[in-house]
C-alpha positions as a Python dict, from the first residue, in 0.01 Angstrom:
ca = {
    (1, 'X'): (0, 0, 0),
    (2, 'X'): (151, 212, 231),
    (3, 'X'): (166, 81, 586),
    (4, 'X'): (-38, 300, 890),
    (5, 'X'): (175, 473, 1159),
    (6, 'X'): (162, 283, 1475),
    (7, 'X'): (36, 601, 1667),
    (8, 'X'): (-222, 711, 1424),
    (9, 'X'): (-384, 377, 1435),
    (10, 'X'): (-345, 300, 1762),
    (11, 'X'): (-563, 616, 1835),
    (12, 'X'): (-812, 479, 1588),
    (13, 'X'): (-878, 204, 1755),
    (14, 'X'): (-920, 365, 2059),
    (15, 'X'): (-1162, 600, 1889),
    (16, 'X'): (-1346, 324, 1713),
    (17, 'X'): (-1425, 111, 2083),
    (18, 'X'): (-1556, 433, 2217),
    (19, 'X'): (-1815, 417, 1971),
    (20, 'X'): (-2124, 471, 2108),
    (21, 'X'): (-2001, 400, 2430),
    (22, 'X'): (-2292, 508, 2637),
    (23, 'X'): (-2505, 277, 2469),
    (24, 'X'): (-2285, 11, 2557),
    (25, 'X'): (-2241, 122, 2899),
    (26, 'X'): (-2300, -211, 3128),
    (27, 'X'): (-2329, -432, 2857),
    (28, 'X'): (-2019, -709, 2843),
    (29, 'X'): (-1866, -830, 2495),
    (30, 'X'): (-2052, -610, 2248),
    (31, 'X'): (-1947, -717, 1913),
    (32, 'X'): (-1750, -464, 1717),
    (33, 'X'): (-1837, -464, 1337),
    (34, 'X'): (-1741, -307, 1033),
    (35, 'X'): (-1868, -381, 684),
    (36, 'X'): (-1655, -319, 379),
    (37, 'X'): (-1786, -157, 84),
    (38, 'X'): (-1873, -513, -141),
    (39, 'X'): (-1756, -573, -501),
    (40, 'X'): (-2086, -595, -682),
    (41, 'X'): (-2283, -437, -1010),
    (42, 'X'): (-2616, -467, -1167),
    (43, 'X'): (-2658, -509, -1528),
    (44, 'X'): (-2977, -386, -1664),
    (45, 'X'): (-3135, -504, -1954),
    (46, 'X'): (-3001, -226, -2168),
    (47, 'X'): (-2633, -384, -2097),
    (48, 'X'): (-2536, -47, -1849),
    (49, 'X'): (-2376, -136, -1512),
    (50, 'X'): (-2386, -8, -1201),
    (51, 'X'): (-2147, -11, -906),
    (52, 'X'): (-2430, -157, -612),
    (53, 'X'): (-2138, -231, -360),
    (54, 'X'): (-2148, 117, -175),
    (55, 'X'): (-2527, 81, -144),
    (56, 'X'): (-2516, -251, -21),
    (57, 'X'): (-2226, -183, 261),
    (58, 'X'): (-2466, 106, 374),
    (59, 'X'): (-2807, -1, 407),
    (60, 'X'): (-2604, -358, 623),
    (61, 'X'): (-2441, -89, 868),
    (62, 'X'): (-2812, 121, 880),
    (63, 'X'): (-2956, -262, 944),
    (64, 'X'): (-2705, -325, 1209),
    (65, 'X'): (-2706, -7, 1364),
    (66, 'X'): (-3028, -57, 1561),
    (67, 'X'): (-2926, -409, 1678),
    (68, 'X'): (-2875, -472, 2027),
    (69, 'X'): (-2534, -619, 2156),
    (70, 'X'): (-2355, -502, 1873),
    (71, 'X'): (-2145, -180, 1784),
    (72, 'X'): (-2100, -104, 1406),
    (73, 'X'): (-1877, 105, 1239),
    (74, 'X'): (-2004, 404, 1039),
    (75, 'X'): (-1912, 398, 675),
    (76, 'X'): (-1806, 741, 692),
    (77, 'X'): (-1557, 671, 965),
    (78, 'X'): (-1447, 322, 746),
    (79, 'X'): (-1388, 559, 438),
    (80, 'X'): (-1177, 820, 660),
    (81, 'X'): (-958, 529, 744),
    (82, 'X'): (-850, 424, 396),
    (83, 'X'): (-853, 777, 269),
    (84, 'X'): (-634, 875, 574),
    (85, 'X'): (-361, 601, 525),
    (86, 'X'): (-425, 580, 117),
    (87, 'X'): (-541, 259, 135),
    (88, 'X'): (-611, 108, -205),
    (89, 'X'): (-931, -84, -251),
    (90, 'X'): (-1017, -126, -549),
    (91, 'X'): (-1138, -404, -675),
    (92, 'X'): (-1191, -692, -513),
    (93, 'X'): (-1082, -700, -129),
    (94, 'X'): (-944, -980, 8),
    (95, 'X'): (-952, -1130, 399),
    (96, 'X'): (-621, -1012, 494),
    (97, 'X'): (-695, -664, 345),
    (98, 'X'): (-987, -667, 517),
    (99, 'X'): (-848, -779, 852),
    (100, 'X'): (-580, -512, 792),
    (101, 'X'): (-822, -261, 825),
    (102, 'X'): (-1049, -394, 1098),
    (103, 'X'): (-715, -390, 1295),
    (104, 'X'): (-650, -39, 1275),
    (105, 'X'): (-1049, 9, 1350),
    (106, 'X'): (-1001, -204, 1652),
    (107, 'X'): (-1289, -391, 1570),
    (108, 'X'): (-1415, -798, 1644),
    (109, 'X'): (-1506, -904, 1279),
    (110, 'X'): (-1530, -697, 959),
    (111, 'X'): (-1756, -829, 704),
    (112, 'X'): (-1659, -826, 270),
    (113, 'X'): (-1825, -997, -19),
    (114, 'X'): (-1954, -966, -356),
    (115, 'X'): (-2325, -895, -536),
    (116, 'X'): (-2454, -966, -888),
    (117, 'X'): (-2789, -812, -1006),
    (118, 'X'): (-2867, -939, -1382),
    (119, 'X'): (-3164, -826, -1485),
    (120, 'X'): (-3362, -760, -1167),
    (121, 'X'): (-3186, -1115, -1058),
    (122, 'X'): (-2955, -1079, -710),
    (123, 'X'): (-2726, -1284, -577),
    (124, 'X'): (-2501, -1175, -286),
    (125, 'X'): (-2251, -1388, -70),
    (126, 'X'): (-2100, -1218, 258),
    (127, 'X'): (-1808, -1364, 429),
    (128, 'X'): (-1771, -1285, 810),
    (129, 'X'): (-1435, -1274, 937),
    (130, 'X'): (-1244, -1284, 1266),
    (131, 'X'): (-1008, -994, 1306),
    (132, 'X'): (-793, -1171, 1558),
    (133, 'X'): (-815, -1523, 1437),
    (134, 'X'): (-839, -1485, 1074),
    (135, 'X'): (-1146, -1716, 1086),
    (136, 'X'): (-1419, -1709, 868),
    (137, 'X'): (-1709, -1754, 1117),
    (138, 'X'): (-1998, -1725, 897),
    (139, 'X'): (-2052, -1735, 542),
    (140, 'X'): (-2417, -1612, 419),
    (141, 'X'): (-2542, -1644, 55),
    (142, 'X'): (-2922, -1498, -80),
    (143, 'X'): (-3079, -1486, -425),
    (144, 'X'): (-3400, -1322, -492),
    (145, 'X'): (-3532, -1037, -731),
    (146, 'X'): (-3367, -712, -719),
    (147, 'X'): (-3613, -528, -569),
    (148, 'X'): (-3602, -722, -265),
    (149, 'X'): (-3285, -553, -167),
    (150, 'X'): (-3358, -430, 129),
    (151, 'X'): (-3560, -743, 265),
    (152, 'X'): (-3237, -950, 140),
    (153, 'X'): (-3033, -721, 366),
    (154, 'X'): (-3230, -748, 719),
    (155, 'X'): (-3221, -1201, 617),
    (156, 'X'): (-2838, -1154, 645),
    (157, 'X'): (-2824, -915, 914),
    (158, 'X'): (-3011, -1158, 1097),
    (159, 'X'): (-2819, -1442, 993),
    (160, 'X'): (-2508, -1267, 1109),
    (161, 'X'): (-2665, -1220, 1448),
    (162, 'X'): (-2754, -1535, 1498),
    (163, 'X'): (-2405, -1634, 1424),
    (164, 'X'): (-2319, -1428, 1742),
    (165, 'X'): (-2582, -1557, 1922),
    (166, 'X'): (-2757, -1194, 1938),
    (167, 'X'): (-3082, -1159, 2015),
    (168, 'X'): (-3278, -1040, 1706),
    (169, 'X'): (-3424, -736, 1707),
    (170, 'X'): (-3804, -706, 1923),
    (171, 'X'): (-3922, -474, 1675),
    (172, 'X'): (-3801, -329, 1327),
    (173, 'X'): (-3981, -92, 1045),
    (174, 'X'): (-4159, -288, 793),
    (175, 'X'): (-3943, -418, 523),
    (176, 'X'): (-4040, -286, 214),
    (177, 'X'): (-3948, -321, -172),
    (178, 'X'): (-3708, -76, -258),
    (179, 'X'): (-3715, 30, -657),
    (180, 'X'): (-3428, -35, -849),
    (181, 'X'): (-3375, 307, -943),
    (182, 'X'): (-3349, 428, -600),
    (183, 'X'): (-3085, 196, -541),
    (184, 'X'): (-2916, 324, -820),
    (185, 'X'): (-2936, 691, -678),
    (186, 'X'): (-2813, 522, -333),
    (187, 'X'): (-2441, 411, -487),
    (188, 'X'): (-2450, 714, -669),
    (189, 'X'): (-2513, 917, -377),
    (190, 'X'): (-2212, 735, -183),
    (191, 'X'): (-1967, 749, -491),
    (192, 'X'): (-2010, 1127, -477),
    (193, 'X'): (-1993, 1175, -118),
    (194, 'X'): (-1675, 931, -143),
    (195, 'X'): (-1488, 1179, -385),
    (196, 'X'): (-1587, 1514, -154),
    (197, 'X'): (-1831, 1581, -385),
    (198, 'X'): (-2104, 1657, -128),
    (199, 'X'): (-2359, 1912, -326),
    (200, 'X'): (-2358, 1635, -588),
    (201, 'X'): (-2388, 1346, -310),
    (202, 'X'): (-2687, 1588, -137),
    (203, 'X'): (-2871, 1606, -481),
    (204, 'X'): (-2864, 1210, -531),
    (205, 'X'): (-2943, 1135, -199),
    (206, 'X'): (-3257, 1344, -245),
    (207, 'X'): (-3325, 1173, -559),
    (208, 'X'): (-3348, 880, -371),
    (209, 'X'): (-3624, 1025, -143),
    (210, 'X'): (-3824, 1141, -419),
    (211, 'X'): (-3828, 800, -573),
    (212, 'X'): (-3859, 615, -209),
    (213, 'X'): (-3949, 837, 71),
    (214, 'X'): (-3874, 618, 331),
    (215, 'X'): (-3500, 538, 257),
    (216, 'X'): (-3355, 510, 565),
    (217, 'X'): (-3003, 520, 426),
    (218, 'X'): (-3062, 811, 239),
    (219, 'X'): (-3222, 978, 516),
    (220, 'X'): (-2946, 970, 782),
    (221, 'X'): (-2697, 1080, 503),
    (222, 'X'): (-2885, 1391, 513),
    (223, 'X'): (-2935, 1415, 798),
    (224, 'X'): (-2535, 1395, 858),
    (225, 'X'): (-2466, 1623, 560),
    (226, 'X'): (-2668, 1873, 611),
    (227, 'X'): (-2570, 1875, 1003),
    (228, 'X'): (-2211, 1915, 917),
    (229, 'X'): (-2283, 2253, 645),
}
């Protein structure tokens, strides 16, 4: 792996605590976040896999984004970072990867862990880690169908916040069921947009609409694509 400059990520952290600044303007310790993309498939019952941990890293940084008391990295800035200083993740990412990067993103805690879907059957375990210490402050596990995705999300979001004694949201758009293949389109979507493939990334991303009109993920991505042609 080869090691950042000292300059260039000095002046990413320094870009990644502006953040949304003048949201946090007056507000004292706001927790800095960022979410690593998860290791985690889905097997269908036709034996194909899918890589769900892009979709999964999204829609927690969409969830967190509208959270008082906290600041979240974007993905997009996250996957500028390792593509920037050829960072090497894959596979599985371990804690001191992961508190490599928060490091250079300047951030409080980053958050990594892995998801299993089996047959509409989910499992995901999230590890929340202390940039400075190297402690793991919270560790959050969930099971339910597939389809509950999103639901599954906003429990560990919450859990997460409560673990930083934030107050949980006053109000929040109803959770709803999001269909597997929509989720599907999602990682897609973010593989696509990953590689720089961004007609490609636009088309799945409106696939994902089609199927679920009120993706919220799917809607800022266009929202940010489409702002930046």
């Amino acid at each position: 792996m080869r090691r950042p400059s000292f300059a260039f990520a000095a002046a990413l952290a320094v870009a990644a605590l502006s953040l949304t600044a003048t949201q946090a303007e007056g507000r004292q310790d706001v927790a800095t976040v960022a979410v690593m993309d998860f290791n985690a498939f889905m097997m269908g019952e036709g034996g194909a896999s899918v890589n769900l941990g892009k979709a999964i890293s999204s829609m927690l940084v969409t969830e967190f984004s509208g959270r008082e008391g906290m600041r979240i990295v974007e993905r997009r800035q996250l996957m500028d970072l390792i593509q920037e200083q050829d960072l090497s993740l894959s596979g599985r990412v371990d804690d001191n990867v992961a508190i490599e990067v928060g490091k250079m993103l300047g951030v409080q805690y980053v958050l990594l862990g892995q998801a299993m879907s089996i047959v509409d059957n989910l499992r995901i375990d999230i590890r929340a880690v202390d940039v400075e210490t190297s402690e793991v402050i919270a560790v959050m596990k969930k099971t339910d169908a597939t389809i509950q995705l999103l639901n599954v999300v906003v429990e560990l979001a919450d859990e997460f916040s409560e673990a930083l004694s934030l107050t949980p949201p006053s109000s929040r758009p109803e959770v709803e069921e999001v269909p597997v293949a929509a989720t599907i389109a999602l990682s897609r979507a973010l593989t696509y947009e990953d590689d720089g493939q961004i007609e490609q990334a636009i088309e799945q991303y409106e696939a994902v609409l089609a199927i679920h009109p009120t993706h919220r993920d799917a809607q800022r991505a266009l929202e940010r694509l489409r702002g930046a042609t």
